[in-house]
Tab-separated table of C-alpha atoms in Angstrom:
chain	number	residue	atom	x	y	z
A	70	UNK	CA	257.210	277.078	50.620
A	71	UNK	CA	254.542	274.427	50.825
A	72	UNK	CA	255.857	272.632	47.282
A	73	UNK	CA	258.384	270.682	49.452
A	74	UNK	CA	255.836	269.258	52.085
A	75	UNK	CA	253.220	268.636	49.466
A	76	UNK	CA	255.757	266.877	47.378
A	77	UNK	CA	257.711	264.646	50.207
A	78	UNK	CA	253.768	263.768	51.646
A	79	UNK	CA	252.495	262.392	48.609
A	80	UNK	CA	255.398	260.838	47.014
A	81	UNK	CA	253.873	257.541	47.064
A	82	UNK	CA	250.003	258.497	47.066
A	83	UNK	CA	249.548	257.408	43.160
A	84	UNK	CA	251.507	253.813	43.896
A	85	UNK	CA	249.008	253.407	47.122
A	86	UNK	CA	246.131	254.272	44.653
A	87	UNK	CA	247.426	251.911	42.207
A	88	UNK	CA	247.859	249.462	44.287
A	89	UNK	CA	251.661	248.924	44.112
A	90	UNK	CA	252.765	245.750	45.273
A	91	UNK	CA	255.816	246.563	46.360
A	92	UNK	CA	253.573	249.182	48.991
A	93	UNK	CA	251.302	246.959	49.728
A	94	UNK	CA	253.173	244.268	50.637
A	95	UNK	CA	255.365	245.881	52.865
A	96	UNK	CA	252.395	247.188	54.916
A	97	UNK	CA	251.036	243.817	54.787
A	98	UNK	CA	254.188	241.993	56.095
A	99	UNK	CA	254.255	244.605	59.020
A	100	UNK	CA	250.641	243.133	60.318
A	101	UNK	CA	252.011	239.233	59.995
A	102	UNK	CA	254.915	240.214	61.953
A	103	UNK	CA	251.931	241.548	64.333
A	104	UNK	CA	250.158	238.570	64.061
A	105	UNK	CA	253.325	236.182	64.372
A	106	UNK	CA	254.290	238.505	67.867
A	107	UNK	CA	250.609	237.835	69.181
A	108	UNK	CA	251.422	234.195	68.672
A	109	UNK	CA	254.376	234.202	70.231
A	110	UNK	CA	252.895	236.134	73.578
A	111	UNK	CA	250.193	233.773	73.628
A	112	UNK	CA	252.378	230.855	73.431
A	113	UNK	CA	255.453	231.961	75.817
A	114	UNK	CA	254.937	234.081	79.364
A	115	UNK	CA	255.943	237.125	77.522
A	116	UNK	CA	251.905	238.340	78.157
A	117	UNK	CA	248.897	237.988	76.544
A	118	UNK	CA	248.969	239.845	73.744
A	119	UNK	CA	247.064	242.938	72.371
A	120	UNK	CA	243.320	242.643	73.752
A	121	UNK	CA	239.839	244.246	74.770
A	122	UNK	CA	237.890	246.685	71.933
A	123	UNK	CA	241.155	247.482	70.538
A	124	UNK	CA	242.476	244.274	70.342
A	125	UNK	CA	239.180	243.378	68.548
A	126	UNK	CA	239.750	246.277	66.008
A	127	UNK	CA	243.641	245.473	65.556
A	128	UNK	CA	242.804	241.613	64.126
A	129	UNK	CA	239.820	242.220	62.414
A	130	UNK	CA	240.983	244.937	60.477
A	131	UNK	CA	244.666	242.960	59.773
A	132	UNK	CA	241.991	239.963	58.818
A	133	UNK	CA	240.453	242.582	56.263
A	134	UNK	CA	242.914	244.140	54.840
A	135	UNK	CA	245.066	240.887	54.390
A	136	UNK	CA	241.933	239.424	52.547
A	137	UNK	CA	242.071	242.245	50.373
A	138	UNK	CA	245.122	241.467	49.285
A	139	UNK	CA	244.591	238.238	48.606
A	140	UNK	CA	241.666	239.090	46.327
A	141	UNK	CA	243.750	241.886	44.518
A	142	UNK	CA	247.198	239.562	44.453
A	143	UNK	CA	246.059	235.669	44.211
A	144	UNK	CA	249.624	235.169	44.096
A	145	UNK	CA	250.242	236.107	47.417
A	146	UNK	CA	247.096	233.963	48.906
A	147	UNK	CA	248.805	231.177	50.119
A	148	UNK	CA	250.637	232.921	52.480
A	149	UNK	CA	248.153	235.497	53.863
A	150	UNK	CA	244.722	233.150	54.025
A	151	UNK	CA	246.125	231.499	57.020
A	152	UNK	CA	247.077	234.299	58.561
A	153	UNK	CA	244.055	235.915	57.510
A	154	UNK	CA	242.227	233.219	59.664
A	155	UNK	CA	244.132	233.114	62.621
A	156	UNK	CA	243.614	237.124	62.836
A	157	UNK	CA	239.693	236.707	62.240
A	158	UNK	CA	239.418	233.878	64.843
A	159	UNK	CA	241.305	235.695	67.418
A	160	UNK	CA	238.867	238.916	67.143
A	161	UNK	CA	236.771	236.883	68.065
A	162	UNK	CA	238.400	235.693	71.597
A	163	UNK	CA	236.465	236.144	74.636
A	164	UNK	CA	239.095	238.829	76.036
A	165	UNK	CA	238.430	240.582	72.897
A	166	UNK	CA	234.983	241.599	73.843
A	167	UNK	CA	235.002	241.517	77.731
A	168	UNK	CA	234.276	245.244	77.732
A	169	UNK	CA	230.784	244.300	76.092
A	170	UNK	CA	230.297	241.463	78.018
A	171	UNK	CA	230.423	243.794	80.830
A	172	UNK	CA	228.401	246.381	79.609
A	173	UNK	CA	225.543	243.598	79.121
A	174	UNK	CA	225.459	242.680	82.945
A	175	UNK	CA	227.792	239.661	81.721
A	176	UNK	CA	225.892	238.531	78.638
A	177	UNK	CA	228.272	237.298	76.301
A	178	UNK	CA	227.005	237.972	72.728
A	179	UNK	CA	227.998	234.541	71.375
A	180	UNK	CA	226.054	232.971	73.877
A	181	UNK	CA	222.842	235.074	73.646
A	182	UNK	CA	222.217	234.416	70.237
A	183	UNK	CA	218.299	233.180	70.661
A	184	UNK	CA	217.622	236.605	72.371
A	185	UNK	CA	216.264	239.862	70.809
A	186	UNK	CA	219.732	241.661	72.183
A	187	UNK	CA	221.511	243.223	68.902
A	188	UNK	CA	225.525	243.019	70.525
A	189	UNK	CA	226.382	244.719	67.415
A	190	UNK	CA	230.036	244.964	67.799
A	191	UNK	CA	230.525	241.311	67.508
A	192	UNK	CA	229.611	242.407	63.150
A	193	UNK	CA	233.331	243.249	63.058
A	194	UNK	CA	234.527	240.183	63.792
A	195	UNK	CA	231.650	238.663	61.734
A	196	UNK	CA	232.986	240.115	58.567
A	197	UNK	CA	236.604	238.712	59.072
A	198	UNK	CA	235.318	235.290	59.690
A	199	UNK	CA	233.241	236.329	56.008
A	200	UNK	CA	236.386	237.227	54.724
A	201	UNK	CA	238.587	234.679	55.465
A	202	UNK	CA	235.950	231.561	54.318
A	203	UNK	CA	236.342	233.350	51.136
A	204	UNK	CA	240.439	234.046	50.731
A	205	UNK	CA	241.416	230.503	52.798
A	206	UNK	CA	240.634	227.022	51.267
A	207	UNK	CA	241.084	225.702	54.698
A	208	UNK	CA	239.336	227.612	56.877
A	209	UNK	CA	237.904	225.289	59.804
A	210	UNK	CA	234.738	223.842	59.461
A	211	UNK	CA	233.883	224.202	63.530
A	212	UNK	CA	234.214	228.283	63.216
A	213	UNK	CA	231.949	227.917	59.824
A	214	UNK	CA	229.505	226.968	61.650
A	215	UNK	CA	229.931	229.513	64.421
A	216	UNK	CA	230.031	231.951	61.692
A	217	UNK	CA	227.119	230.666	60.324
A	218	UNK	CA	225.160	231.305	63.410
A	219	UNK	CA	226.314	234.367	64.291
A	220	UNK	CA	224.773	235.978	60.814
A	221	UNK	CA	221.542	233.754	60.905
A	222	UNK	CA	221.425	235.865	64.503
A	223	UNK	CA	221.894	239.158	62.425
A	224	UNK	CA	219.293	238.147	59.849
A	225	UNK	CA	216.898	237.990	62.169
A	226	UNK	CA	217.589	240.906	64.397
A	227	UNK	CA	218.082	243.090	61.513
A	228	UNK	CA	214.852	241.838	59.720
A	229	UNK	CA	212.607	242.519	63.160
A	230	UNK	CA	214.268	245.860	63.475
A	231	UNK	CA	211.890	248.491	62.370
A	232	UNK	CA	214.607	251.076	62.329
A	233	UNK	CA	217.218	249.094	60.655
A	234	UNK	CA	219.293	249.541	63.843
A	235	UNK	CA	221.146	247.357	66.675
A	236	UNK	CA	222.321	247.706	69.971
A	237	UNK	CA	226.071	247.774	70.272
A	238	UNK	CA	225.669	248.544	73.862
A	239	UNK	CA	222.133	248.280	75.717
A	240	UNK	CA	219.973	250.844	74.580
A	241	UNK	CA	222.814	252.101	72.454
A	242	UNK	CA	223.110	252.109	68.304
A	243	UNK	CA	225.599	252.829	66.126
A	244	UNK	CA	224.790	253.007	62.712
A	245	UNK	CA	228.245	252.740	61.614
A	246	UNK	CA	228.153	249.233	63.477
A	247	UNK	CA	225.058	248.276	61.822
A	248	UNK	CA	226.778	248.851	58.421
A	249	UNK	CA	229.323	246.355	59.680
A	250	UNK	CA	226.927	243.591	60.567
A	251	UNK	CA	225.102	244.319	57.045
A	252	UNK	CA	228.597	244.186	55.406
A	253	UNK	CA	229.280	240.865	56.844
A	254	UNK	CA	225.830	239.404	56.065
A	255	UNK	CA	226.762	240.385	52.295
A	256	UNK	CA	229.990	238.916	52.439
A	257	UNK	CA	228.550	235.277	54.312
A	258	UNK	CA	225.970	235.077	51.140
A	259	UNK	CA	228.886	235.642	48.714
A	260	UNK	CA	230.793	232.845	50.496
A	261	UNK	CA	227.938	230.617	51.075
A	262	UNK	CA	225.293	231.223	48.605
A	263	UNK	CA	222.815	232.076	50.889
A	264	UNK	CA	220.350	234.823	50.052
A	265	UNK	CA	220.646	237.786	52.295
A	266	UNK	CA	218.771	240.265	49.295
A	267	UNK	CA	215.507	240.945	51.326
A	268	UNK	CA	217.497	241.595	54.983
A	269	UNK	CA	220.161	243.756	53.029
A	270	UNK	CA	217.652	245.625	51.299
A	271	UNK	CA	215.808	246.526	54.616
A	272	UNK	CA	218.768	247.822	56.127
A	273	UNK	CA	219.431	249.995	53.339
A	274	UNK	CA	215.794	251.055	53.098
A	275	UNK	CA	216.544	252.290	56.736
A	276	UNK	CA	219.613	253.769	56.863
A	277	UNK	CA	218.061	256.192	54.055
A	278	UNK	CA	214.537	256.749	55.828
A	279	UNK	CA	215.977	256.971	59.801
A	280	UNK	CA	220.021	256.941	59.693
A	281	UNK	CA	221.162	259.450	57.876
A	282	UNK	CA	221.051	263.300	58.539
A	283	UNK	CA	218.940	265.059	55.430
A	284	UNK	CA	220.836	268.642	56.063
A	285	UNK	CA	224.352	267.158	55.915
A	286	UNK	CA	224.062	263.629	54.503
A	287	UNK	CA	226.399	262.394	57.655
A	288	UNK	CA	224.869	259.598	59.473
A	289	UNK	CA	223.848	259.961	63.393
A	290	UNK	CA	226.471	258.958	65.207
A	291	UNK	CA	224.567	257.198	68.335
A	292	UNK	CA	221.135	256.441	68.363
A	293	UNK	CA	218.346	254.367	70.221
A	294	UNK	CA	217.196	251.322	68.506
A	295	UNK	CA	213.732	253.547	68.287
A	296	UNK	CA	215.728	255.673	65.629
A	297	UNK	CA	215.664	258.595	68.517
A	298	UNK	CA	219.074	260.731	67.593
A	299	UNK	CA	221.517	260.430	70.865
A	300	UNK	CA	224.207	262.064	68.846
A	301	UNK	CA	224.760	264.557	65.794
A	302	UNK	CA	225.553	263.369	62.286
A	303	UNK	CA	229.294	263.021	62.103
A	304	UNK	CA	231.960	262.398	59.924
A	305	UNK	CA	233.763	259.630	61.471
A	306	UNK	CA	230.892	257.509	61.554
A	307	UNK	CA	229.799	258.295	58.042
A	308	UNK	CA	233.020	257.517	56.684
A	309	UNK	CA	233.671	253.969	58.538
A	310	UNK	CA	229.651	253.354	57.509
A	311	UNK	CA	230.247	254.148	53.841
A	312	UNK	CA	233.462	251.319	53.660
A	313	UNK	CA	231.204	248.910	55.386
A	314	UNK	CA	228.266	249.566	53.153
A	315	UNK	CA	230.737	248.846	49.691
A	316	UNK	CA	230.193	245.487	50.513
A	317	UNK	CA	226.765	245.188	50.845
A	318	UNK	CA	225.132	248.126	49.044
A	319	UNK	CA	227.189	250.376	46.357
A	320	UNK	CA	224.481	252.789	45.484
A	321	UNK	CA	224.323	253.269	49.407
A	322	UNK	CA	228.151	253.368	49.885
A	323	UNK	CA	228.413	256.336	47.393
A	324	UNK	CA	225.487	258.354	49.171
A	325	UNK	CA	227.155	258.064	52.484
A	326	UNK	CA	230.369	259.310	51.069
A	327	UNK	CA	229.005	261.924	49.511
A	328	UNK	CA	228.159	263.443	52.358
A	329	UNK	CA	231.332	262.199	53.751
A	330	UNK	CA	233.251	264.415	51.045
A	331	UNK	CA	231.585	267.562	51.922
A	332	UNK	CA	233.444	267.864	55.077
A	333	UNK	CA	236.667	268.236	53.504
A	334	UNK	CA	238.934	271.067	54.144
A	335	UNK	CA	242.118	271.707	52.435
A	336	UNK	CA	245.157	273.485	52.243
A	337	UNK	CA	248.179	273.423	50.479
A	338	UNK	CA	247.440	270.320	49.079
A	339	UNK	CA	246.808	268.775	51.741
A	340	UNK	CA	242.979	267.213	52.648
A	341	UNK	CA	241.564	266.748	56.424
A	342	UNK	CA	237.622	265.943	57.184
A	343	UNK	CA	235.529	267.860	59.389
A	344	UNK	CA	234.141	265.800	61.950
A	345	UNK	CA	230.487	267.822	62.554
A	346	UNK	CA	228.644	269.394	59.440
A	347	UNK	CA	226.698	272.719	59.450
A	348	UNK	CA	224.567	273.920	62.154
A	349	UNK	CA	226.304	271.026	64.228
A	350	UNK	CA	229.212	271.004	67.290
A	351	UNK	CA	230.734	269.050	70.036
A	352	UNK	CA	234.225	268.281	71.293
A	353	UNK	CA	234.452	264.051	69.691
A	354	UNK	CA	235.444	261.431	71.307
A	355	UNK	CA	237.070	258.026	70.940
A	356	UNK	CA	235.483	257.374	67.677
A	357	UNK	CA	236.782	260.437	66.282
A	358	UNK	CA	239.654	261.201	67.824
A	359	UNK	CA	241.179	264.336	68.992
A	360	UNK	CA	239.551	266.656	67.146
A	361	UNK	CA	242.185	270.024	66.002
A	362	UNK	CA	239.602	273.116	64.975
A	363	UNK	CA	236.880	270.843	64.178
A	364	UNK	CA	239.437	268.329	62.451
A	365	UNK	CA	238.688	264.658	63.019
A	366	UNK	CA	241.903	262.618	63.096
A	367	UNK	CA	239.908	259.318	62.168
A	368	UNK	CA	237.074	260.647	59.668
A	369	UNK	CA	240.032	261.873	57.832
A	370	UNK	CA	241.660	258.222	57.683
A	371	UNK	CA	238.378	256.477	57.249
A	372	UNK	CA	237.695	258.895	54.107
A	373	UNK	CA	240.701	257.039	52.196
A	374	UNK	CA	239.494	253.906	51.542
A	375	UNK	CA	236.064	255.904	49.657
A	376	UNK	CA	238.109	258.088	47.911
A	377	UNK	CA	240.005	255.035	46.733
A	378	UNK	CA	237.293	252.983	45.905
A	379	UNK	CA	235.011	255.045	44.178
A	380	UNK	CA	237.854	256.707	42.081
A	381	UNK	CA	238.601	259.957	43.588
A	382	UNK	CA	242.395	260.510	43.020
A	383	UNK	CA	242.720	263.690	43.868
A	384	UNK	CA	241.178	263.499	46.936
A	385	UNK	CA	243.040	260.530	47.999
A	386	UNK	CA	246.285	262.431	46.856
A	387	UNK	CA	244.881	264.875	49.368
A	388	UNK	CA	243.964	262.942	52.409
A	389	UNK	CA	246.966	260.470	51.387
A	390	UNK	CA	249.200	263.557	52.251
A	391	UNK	CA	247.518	263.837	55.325
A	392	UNK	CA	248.250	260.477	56.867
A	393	UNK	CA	251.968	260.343	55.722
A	394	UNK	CA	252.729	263.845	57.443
A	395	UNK	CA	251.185	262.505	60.536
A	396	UNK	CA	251.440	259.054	60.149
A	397	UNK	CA	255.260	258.830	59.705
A	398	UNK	CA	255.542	256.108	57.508
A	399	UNK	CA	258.879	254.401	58.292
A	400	UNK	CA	260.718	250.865	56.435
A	401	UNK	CA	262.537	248.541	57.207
A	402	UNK	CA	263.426	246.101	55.333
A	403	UNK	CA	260.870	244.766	53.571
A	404	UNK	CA	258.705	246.028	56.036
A	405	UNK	CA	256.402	249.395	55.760
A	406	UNK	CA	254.782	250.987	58.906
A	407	UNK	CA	253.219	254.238	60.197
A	408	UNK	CA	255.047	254.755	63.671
A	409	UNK	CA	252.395	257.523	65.672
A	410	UNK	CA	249.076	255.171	64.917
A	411	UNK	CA	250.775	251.623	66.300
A	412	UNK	CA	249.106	248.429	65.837
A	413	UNK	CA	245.206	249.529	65.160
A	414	UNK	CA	246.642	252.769	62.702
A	415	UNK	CA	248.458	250.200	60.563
A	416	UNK	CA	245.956	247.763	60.288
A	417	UNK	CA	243.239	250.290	59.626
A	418	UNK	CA	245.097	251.715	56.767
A	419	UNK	CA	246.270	248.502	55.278
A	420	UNK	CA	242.575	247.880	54.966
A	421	UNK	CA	240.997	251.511	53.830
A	422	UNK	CA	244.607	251.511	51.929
A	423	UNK	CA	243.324	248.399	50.010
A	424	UNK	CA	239.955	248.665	49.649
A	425	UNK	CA	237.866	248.085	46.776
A	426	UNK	CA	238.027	244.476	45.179
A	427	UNK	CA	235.298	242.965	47.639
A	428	UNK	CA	232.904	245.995	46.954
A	429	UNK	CA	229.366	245.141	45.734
A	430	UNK	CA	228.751	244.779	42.252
């Protein structure tokens, strides 16, 4: 009875691992007709557009996993580096990140650059500005130099921290966060020449020695920038940490989804990640999502784009099986979408979908 689920679920899993262009590019058209409605709210009365934290998440991650496919299909760059661009620019609007604003008594990150203050959510849109210098031949020189002082803010934050860690909110780390703002320090020097080696090495350093969890090899999900656990190692961190780690640290990538692998459950061929390891429990939250017996909803999408780049077919089969039962992947056209996860679930898996060519070498 389960041979007709497992089959219909993974009918396309080996093209998505393959990187099939006909997949890929339907997916990818699906976020430019995103991007193209944003510009068309922002341009007319029809309303403002997507915004606040997920805003922020839905263009950065459409800025990502459009520059992937530029780097995997140069043929298609010409199209998608503008767009690319545009996406990574608006992430970094101010209604984007009002909710941190708020959160630091009104301190807008980009203006608090000089201070000590880590505002380590603005890393996300930090790497799409890294990836889109490096997919779009005409990326402005104004936000290059925004860009540019965004990461020399990093550098030195990161380099003072003793822990390795940032604030995201005040008094508040996320290591998974902190693998973002190394990830788009990696990706500046790779664009830019500049040499990051002795910051990314610290954070890596760190991440071993205070971050990660020695019983389960997850990564703490909150901490204090004193390395003091405010959460327990979980799987929805780890797994978002170990795709922003591919692009600064490989070695460190595979470590964190190592552990990241050990939560996996299956049945009938199909793959789901636990969101707390042994000894460990709570209910999740928004970084998870709703957690079903333990199940994380997100750890189990963030575990694709590992699986895919570091060669684990089967368990991308697996977890691929996953996402298309609940994902409801849907065309039209020449379009491709996964109708329950909207905006943010499509981008996200256009980017963990086609992960792997800016990993580090």
């Amino acid at each position: 009875m389960g041979l007709l689920p497992r089959w219909w679920c993974g009918r396309d899993a080996d093209e998505w691992y393959r990187g099939d262009p006909a997949r890929v590019h339907g997916l990818a058209e699906e976020l430019v007709a995103f991007e193209a409605d944003d510009d068309h709210r922002r341009a007319t009365a029809a309303g403002a557009g997507l915004a606040g934290m997920w805003g922020l998440l839905a263009h950065q991650m459409t800025a990502l996993g459009l520059a992937q496919v530029c780097l995997e299909h140069p043929e298609w760059r010409e199209r998608y580096a503008p767009i690319v661009t545009r996406a990574a620019a608006r992430s970094l609007l101010p209604e984007m990140r009002a909710e941190f604003t708020a959160a630091w008594h009104g301190k807008d990150g980009l203006a608090d650059l000089d201070s000590p203050n880590g505002h380590a959510y603005l890393s996300y849109p930090a790497l799409a500005l890294g990836m889109a210098r490096l997919v779009d031949p005409a990326f402005p020189p104004e936000l290059a130099v925004q860009h540019d002082a965004l990461i020399a803010s990093y550098e030195r934050r990161l380099l003072d921290s003793p822990t390795g860690l940032l604030d995201t909110f005040p008094g508040e780390a996320y290591p998974t966060d902190v693998a973002a703002v190394a990830a788009g320090i990696a990706v500046h020097g790779r664009v830019t020449g500049v040499d990051h080696t002795a910051v990314l090495s610290h954070w890596a350093q760190q991440v071993r020695a205070v971050q990660i969890d020695r019983g389960t090899g997850l990564v703490l999900q909150r901490m204090g920038v004193d390395g003091q656990a405010h959460d327990a190692p979980r799987a929805s961190g780890t797994g978002l940490a170990a795709c922003f780690a591919g692009f600064a640290n490989r070695a460190l990538a595979e470590e964190l989804a190592t552990g990241l692998f050990r939560q996996e459950r299956s049945f009938l061929g199909f793959s789901t990640i636990h969101e707390y390891g042994d000894g460990y429990a709570g209910v999740g939250d928004m970084d998870s999502g709703p957690l079903i017996l333990g199940i994380s909803v997100s750890a189990t999408g963030f575990a694709l784009a590992p699986a895919h780049s570091f060669g684990h077919r089967d368990m991308f089969t697996r977890l691929f099986r996953t996402a298309d039962l609940f994902g409801l992947s849907l065309r039209s056209g020449t379009r491709l979408r996964f109708a329950t996860g909207g905006v943010v679930g499509n981008a996200l898996l256009l980017a963990f979908l086609t992960s792997g060519p800016e990993l580090a070498r």
